[in-house]
Short mmCIF file of C-alpha atoms and ligand atoms in Angstrom, two decimals:
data_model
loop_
_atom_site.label_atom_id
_atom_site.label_comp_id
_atom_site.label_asym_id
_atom_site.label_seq_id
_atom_site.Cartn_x
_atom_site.Cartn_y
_atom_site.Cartn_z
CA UNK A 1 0.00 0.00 0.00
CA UNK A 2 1.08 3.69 -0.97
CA UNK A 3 0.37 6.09 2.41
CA UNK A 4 0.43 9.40 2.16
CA UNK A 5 0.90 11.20 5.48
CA UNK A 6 0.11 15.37 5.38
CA UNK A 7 1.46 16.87 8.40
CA UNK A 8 5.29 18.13 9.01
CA UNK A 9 5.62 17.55 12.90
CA UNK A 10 6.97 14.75 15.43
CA UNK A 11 3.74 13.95 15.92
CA UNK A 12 3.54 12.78 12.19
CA UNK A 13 7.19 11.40 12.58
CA UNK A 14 5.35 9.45 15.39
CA UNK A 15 2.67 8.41 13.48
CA UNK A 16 4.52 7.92 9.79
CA UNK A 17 6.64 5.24 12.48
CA UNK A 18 4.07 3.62 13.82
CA UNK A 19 2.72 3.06 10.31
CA UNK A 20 6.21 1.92 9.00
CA UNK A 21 5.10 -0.97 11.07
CA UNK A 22 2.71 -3.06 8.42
CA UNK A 23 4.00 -5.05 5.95
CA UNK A 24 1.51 -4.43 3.85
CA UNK A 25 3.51 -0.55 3.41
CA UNK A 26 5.48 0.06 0.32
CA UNK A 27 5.86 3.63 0.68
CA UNK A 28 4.74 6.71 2.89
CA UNK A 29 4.62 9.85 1.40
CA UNK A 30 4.82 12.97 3.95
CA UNK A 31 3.64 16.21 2.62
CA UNK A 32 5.75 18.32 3.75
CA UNK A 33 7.33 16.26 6.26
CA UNK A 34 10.55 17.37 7.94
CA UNK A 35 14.74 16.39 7.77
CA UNK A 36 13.87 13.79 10.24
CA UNK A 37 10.72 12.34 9.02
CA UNK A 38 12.93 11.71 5.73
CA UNK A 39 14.30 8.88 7.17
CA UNK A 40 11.44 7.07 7.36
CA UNK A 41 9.41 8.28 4.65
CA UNK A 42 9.61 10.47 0.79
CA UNK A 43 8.85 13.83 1.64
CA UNK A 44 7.55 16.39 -0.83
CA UNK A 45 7.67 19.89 -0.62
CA UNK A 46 3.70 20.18 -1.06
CA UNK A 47 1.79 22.34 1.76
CA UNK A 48 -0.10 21.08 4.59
CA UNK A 49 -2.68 23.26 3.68
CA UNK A 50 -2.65 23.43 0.13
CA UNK A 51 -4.92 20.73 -0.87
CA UNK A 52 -5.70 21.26 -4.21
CA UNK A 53 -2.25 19.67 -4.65
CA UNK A 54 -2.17 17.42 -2.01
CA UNK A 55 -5.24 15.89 -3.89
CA UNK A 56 -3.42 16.39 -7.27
CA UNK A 57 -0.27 14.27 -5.64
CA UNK A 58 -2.50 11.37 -4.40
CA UNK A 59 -4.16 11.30 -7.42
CA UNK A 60 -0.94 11.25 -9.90
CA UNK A 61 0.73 8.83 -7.43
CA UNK A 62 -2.24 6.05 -6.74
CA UNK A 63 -1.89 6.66 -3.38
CA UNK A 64 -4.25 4.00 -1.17
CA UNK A 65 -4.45 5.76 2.22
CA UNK A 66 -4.01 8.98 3.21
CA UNK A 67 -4.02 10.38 7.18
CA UNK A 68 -4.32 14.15 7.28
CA UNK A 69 -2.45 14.76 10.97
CA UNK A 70 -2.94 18.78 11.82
CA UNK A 71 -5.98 21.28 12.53
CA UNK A 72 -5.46 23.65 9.72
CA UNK A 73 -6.11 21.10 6.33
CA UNK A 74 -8.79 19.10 8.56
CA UNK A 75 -10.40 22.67 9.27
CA UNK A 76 -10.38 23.76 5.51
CA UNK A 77 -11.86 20.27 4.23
CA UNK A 78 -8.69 18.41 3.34
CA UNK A 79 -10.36 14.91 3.93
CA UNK A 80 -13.78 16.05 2.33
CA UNK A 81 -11.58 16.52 -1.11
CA UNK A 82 -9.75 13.37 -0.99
CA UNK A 83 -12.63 11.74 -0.22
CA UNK A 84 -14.26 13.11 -3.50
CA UNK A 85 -11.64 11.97 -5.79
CA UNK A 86 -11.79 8.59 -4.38
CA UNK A 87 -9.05 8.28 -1.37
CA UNK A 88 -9.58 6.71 1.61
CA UNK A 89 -9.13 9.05 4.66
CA UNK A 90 -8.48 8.71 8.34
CA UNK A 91 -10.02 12.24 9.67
CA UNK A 92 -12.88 13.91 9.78
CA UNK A 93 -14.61 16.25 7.77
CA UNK A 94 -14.71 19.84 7.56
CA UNK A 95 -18.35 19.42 9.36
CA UNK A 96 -16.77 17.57 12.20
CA UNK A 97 -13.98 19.06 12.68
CA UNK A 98 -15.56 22.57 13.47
CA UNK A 99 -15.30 20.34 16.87
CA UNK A 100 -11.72 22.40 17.35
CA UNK A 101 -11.97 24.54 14.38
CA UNK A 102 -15.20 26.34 16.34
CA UNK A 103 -15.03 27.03 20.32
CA UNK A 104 -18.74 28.54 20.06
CA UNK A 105 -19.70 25.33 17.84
CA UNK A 106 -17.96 23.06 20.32
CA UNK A 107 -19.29 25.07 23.64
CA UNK A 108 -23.15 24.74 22.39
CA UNK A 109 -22.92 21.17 21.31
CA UNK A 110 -21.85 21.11 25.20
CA UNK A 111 -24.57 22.82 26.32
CA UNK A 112 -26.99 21.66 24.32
CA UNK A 113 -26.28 17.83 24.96
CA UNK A 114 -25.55 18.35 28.81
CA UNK A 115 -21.72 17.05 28.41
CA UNK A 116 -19.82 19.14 31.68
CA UNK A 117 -17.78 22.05 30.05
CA UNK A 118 -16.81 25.13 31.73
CA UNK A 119 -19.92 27.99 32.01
CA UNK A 120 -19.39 30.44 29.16
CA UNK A 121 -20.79 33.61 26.78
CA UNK A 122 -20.61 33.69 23.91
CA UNK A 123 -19.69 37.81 22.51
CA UNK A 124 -19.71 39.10 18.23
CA UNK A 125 -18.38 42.79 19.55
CA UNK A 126 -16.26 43.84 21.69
CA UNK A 127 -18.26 46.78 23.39
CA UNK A 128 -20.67 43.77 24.83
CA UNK A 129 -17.86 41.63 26.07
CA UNK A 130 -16.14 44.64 27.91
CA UNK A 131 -19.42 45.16 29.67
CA UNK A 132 -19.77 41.71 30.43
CA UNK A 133 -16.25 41.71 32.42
CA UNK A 134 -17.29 44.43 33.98
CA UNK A 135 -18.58 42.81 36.40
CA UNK A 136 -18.35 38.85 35.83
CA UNK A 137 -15.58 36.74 38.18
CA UNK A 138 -12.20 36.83 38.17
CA UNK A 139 -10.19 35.29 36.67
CA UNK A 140 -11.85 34.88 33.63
CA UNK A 141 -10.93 32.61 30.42
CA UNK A 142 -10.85 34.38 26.90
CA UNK A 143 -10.92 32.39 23.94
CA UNK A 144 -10.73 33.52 20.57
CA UNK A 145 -13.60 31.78 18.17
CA UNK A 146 -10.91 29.91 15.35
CA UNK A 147 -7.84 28.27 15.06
CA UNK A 148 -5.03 30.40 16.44
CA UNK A 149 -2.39 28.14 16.68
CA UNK A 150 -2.90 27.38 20.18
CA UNK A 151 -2.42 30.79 21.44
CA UNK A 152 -5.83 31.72 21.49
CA UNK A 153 -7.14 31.27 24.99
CA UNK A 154 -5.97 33.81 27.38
CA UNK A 155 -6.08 33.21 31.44
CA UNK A 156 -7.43 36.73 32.50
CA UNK A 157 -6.12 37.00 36.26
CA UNK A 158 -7.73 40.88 36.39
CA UNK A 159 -10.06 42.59 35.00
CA UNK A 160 -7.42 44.84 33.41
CA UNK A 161 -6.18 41.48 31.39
CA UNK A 162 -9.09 40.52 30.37
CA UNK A 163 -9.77 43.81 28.76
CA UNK A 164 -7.02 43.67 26.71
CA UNK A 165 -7.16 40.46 25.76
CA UNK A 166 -10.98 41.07 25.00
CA UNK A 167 -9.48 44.45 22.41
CA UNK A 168 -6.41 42.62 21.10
CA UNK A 169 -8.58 39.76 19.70
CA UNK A 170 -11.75 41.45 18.88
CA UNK A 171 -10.60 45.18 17.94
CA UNK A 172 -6.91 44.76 16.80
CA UNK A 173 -7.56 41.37 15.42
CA UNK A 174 -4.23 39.68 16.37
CA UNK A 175 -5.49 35.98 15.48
CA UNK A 176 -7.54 37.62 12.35
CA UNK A 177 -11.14 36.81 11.10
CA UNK A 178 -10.67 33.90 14.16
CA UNK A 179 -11.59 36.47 16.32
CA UNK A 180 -14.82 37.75 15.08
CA UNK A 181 -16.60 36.07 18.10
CA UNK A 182 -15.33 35.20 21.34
CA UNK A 183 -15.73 33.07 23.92
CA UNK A 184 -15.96 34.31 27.80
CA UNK A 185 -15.97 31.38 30.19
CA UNK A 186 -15.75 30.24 33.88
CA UNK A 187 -11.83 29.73 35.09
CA UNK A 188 -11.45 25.89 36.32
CA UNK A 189 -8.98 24.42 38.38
CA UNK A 190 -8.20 20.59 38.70
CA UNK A 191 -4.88 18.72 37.35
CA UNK A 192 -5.39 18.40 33.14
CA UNK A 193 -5.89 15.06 31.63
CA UNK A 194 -5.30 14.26 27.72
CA UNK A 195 -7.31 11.93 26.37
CA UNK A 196 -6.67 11.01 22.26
CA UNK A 197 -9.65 8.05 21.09
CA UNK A 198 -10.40 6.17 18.20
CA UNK A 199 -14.49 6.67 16.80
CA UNK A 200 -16.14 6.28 14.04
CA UNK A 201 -18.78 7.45 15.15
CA UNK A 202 -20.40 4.63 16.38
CA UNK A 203 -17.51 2.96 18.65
CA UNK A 204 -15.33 5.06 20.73
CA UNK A 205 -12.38 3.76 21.63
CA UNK A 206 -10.03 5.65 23.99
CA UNK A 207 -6.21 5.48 23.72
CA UNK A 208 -3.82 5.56 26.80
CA UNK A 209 -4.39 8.59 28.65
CA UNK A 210 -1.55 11.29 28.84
CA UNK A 211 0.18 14.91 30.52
CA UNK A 212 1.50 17.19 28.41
CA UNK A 213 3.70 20.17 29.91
CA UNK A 214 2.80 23.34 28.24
CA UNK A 215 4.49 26.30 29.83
CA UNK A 216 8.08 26.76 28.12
CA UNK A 217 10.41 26.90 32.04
CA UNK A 218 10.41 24.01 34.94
CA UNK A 219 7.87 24.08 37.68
CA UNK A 220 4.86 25.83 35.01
CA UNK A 221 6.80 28.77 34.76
CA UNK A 222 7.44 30.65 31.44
CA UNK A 223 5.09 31.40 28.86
CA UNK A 224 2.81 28.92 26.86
CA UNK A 225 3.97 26.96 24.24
CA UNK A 226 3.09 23.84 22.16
CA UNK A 227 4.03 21.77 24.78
CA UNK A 228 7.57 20.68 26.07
CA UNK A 229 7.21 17.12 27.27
CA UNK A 230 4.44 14.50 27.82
CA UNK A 231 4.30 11.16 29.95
CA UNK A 232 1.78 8.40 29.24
CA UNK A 233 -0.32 7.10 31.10
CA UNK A 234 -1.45 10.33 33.43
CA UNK A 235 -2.27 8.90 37.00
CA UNK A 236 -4.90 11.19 37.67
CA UNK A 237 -6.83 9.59 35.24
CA UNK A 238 -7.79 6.59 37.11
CA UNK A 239 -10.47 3.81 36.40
CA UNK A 240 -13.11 6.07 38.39
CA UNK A 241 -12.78 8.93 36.56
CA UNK A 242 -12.27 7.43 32.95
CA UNK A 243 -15.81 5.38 33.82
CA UNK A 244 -16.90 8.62 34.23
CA UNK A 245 -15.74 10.13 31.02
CA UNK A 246 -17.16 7.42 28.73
CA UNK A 247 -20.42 7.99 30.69
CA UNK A 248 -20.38 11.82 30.91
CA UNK A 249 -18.25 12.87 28.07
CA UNK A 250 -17.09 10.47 25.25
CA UNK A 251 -20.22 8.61 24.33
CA UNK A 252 -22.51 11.44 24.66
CA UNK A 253 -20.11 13.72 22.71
CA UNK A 254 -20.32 11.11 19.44
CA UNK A 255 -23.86 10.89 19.97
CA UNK A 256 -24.21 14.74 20.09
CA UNK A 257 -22.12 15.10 16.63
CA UNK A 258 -24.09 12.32 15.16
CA UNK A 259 -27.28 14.55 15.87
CA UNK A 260 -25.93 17.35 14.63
CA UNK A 261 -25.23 15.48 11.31
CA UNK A 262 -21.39 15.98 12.05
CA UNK A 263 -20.12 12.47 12.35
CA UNK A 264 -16.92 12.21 13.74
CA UNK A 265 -14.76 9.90 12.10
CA UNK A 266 -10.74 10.25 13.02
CA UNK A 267 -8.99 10.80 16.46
CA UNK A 268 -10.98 12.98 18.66
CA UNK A 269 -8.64 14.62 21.06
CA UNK A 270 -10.51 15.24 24.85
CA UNK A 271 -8.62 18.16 26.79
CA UNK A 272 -10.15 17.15 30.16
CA UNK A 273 -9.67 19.13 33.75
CA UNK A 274 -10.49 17.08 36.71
CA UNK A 275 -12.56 19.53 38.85
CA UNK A 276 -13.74 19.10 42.10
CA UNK A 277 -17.22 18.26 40.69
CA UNK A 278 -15.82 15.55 38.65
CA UNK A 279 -14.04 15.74 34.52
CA UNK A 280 -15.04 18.35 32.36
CA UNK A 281 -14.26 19.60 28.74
CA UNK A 282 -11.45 22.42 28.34
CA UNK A 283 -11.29 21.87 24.38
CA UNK A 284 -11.79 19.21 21.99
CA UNK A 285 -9.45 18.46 19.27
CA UNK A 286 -10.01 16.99 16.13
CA UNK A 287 -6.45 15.12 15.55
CA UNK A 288 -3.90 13.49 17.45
CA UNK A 289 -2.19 15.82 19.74
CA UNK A 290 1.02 16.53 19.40
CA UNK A 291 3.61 16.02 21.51
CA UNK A 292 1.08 13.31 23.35
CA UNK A 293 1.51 11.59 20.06
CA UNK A 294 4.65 10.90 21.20
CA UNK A 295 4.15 8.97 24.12
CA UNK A 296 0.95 7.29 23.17
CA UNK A 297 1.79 5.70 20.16
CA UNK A 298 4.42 4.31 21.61
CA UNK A 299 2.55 2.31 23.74
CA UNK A 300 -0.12 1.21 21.41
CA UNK A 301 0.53 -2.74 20.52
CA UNK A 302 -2.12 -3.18 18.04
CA UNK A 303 -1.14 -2.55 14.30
CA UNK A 304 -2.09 1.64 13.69
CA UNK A 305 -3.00 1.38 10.27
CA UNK A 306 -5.75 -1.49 10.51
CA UNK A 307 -7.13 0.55 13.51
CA UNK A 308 -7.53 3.57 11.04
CA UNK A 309 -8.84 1.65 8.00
CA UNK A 310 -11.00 0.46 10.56
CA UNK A 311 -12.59 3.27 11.34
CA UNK A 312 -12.69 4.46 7.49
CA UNK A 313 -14.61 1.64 7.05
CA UNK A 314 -17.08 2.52 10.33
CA UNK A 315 -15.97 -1.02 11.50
CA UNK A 316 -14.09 -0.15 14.17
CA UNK A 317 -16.11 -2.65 16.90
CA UNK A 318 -14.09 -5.52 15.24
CA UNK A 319 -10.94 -4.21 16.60
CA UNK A 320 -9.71 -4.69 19.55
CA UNK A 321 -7.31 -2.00 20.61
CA UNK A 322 -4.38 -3.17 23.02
CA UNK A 323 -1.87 -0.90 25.49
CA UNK A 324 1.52 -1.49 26.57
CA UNK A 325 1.32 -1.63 30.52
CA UNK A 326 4.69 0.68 30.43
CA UNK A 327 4.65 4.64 30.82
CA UNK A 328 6.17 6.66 27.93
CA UNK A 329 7.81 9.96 28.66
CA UNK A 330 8.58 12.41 26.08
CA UNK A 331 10.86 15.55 26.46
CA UNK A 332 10.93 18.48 23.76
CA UNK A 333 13.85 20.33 22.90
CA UNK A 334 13.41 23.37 21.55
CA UNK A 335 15.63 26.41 20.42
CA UNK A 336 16.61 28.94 23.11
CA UNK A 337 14.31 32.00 22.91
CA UNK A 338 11.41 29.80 22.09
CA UNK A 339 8.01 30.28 22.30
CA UNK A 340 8.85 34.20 20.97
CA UNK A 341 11.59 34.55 18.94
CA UNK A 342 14.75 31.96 17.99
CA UNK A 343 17.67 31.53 16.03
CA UNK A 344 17.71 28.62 13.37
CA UNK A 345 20.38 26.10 11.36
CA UNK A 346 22.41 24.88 14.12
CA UNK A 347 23.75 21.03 13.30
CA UNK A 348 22.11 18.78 15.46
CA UNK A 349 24.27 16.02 16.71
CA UNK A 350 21.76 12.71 17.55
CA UNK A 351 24.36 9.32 18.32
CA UNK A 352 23.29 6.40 15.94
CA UNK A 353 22.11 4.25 19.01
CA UNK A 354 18.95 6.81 19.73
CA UNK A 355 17.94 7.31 16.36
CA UNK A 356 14.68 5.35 17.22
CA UNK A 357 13.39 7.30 19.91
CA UNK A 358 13.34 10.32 18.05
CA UNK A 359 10.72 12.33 16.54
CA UNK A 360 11.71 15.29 14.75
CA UNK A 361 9.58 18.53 14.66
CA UNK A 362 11.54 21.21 12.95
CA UNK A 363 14.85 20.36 11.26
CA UNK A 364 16.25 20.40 7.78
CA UNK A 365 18.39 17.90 6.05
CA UNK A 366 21.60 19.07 3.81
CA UNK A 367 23.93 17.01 2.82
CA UNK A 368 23.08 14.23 5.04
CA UNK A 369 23.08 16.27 8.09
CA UNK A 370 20.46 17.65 10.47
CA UNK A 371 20.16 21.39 11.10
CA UNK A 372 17.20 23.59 13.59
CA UNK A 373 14.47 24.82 12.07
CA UNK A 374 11.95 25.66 14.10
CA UNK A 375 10.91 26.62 17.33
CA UNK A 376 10.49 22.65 19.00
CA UNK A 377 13.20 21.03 17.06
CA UNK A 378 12.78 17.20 18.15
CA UNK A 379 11.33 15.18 20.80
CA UNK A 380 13.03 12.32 23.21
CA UNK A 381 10.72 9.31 23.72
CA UNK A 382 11.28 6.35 26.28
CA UNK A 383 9.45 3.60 27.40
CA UNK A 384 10.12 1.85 30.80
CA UNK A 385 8.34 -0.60 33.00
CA UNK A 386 7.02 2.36 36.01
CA UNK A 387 7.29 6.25 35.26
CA UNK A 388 10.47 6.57 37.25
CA UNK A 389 12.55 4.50 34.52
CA UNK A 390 10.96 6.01 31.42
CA UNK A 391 11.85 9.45 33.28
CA UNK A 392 15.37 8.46 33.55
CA UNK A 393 15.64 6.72 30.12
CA UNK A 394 14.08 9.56 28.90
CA UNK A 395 16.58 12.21 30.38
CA UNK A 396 19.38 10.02 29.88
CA UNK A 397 19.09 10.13 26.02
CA UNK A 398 18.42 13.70 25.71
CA UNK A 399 21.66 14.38 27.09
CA UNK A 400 23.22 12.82 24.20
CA UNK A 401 21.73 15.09 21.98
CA UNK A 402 23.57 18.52 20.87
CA UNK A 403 22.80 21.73 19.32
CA UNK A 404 23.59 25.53 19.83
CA UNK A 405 21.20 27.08 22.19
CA UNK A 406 19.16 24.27 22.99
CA UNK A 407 16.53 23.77 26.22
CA UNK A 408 14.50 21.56 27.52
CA UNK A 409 12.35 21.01 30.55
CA UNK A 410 14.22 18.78 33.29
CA UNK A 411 11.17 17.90 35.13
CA UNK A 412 9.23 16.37 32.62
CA UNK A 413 6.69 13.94 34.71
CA UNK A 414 7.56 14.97 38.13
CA UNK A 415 3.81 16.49 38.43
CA UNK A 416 2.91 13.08 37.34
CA UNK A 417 5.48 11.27 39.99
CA UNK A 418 4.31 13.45 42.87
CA UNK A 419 0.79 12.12 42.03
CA UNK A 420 1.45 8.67 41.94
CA UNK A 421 3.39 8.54 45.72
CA UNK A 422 0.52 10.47 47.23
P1 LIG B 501 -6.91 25.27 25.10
O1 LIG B 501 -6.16 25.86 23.95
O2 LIG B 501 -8.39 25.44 25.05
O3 LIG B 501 -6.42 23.89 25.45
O4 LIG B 501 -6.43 26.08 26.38
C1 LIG B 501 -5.07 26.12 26.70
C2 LIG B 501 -4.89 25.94 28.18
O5 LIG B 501 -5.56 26.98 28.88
C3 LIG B 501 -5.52 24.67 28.72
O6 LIG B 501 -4.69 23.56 28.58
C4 LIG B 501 -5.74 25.04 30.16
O7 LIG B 501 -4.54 24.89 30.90
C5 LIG B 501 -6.08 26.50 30.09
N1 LIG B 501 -7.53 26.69 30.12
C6 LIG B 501 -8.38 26.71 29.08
N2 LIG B 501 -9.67 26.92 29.49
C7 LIG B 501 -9.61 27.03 30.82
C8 LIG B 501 -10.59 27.23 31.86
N3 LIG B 501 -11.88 27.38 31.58
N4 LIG B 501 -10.16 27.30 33.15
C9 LIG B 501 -8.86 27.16 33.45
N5 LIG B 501 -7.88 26.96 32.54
C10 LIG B 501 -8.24 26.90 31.25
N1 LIG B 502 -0.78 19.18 23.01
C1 LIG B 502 -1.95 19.89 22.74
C2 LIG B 502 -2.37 19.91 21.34
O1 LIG B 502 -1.96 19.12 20.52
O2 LIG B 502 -3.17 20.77 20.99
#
């Protein structure tokens, strides 16, 4: 079979691996892939989001399978084009993936189908949401309407923030036409729980859960970023609470999109918090997240690409999807100045030995060499029989790796450690 993978992170190195594992693969095609990902797969300079030519590429190279990976081509209707000229697709359609691409389509599906979600208000001006925060609790959660490359919700501590986060989205437009409506909701507090599934929209099948670390310094310091480490599984998930979820949250979410004629069909992405009433929705993605991508594939046992085809097919019930009992940890490193501003095409030195465990998220290849590109550059993965190992294994191969100005967390899944010994 001829896969064609669109996507250009490590969480499509992770996946473009995983995939690597069935025989049945001749070739994976990433589009635009990365200096890493070209080890393990052909990768053509095409766009993530320009479809017209990712379609024009499947078509000219009789490409069997194709697994669109990030928000933005999923958003603009990537999989509803393939789909038309005849590929088989693992993620959902523009309709369902307004799931992420929408927070006021994804907070009234909550409301209206009772699933727990923060409180919220939905604003189209600014001069009404200003009022609102006049007088409305603090802190206070803004969220800008679209995609905004996961800068777009803003943790209001005072009034004063809130107000300029309210002008900077609505009146100077700093995530563009994604802020023509905003979101105003209720500030929750609980430890945050990942949780990537398999549906097609009649089966939901939920992965291993996992903690991602999203503020850039150790201890939750530092400014947000795309996330700088991840361990699988997260121990405040526990058998009570993910019970719970499939009760509260996953089933009646597929249900809900099923009403609204928006079957979900893909990897549907739950951000939970675990409040002191019990889980509840902070966002809903409508991919794999990335970097829990990382440390949940990882652990999955059973064959990835029969799981998706699986769900293509809406016959996912016939599968039965098996975890590793191991935790996965994952750290990021990234290049120094990052999430604002960083220098780029420093050599990266990886030894042969780690190869393996590494999923590369912005780097170039020249001349058989690896050089920074981006803002995460790679990502360290390692498995180990309890938490404590795979945090060791983890750190010990990441010091093996060199390049100018890099930084990384160092206490990736010590949250998660301090949770476990309570
Ligand atoms: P999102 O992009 O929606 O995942 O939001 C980014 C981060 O903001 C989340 O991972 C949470 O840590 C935080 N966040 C979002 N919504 C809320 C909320 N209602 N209360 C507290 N924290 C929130
Ligand atoms: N790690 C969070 C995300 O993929 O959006």
């Amino acid at each position: 079979m001829k896969i064609l993978v669109v996507g250009g992170g490590g969480r499509e190195h992770a996946i473009v691996k995983k995939i690597k594992e069935n025989p049945e693969v001749e070739c994976i095609y990433a589009l635009p892939g990365n200096g890493g990902i070209a080890n393990d797969a052909i990768c053509v300079p095409i766009g993530a989001k320009d479809i017209d030519a990712i379609v024009e590429f499947a078509l000219k190279n009789g490409i069997d399978y194709a697994i669109v990976a990030p928000d933005d081509p999923l958003v603009l209707g990537a999989v509803d084009k393939l789909e038309q000229a005849g590929i088989n697709c693992f993620g959902p359609n523009a309709k369902a993936a307004r799931i992420e691409g929408s927070k006021v389509f994804s907070k009234n599906l909550m409301k209206k189908y009772g699933i727990p979600t923060a409180a919220y208000e939905v604003f189209s001006n600014a001069a009404d949401a200003l009022e609102y925060i006049k007088t409305a609790p603090i802190p206070i959660v803004v969220k800008a309407d679209g995609l905004a490359l996961g800068k777009g919700v803003i943790i209001a501590m005072t009034r004063k923030e809130a107000e300029d986060a309210i002008k900077s989205i609505m009146e100077d437009r700093i995530f563009g036409a994604s802020g023509s409506q905003i979101v105003i909701e209720e500030y929750l507090e609980g430890p945050e729980v990942s949780v990537l599934s398999f549906t097609d929209g009649k089966t939901i099948i939920p992965m291993i859960s996992s903690m991602d670390h999203k503020r850039a310094k150790d201890g939750d310091k530092g400014l947000n970023t795309g996330g700088m480490g991840t361990v699988a599984p997260n121990p405040y998930y526990t058998k009570e609470i993910a019970d719970r979820c499939m009760k509260e949250i996953f089933i009646p979410t597929i249900n809900a999109m099923n009403s609204e004629k928006s079957t979900f069909k893909g990897c549907l992405y739950f951000g939970l918090m675990i409040t002191s009433s019990g889980p509840k929705v902070i966002e809903y993605n409508c991919r794999f997240g990335d970097p829990e991508t990382q440390v949940v594939l990882p652990l999955l046992k059973t064959d990835l690409l029969s799981i998706m085809r699986a769900v293509t097919k809406e016959r996912l019930s016939e599968i039965k999807v098996e975890f590793s009992l191991e935790s996965a940890v994952c750290v990021i490193m990234a290049s120094g100045g990052y999430p604002l501003g960083y220098e780029k095409g420093y050599e990266i030195f990886i030894p042969d030995e780690i190869k393996e465990d590494i999923y590369v998220a912005g780097a170039k290849a020249e001349d058989g060499k690896l050089f920074t590109s981006g803002g995460r550059v790679l990502g360290v993965t390692a498995t180990g029989s309890s938490l404590k190992e795979a945090i060791k294994a983890a750190y010990e191969k990441t010091e093996k790796i060199h390049f100018e100005n890099a930084f990384f967390r160092h206490d990736i899944g010590a949250k998660a450690l301090l949770a476990l010994e309570k």
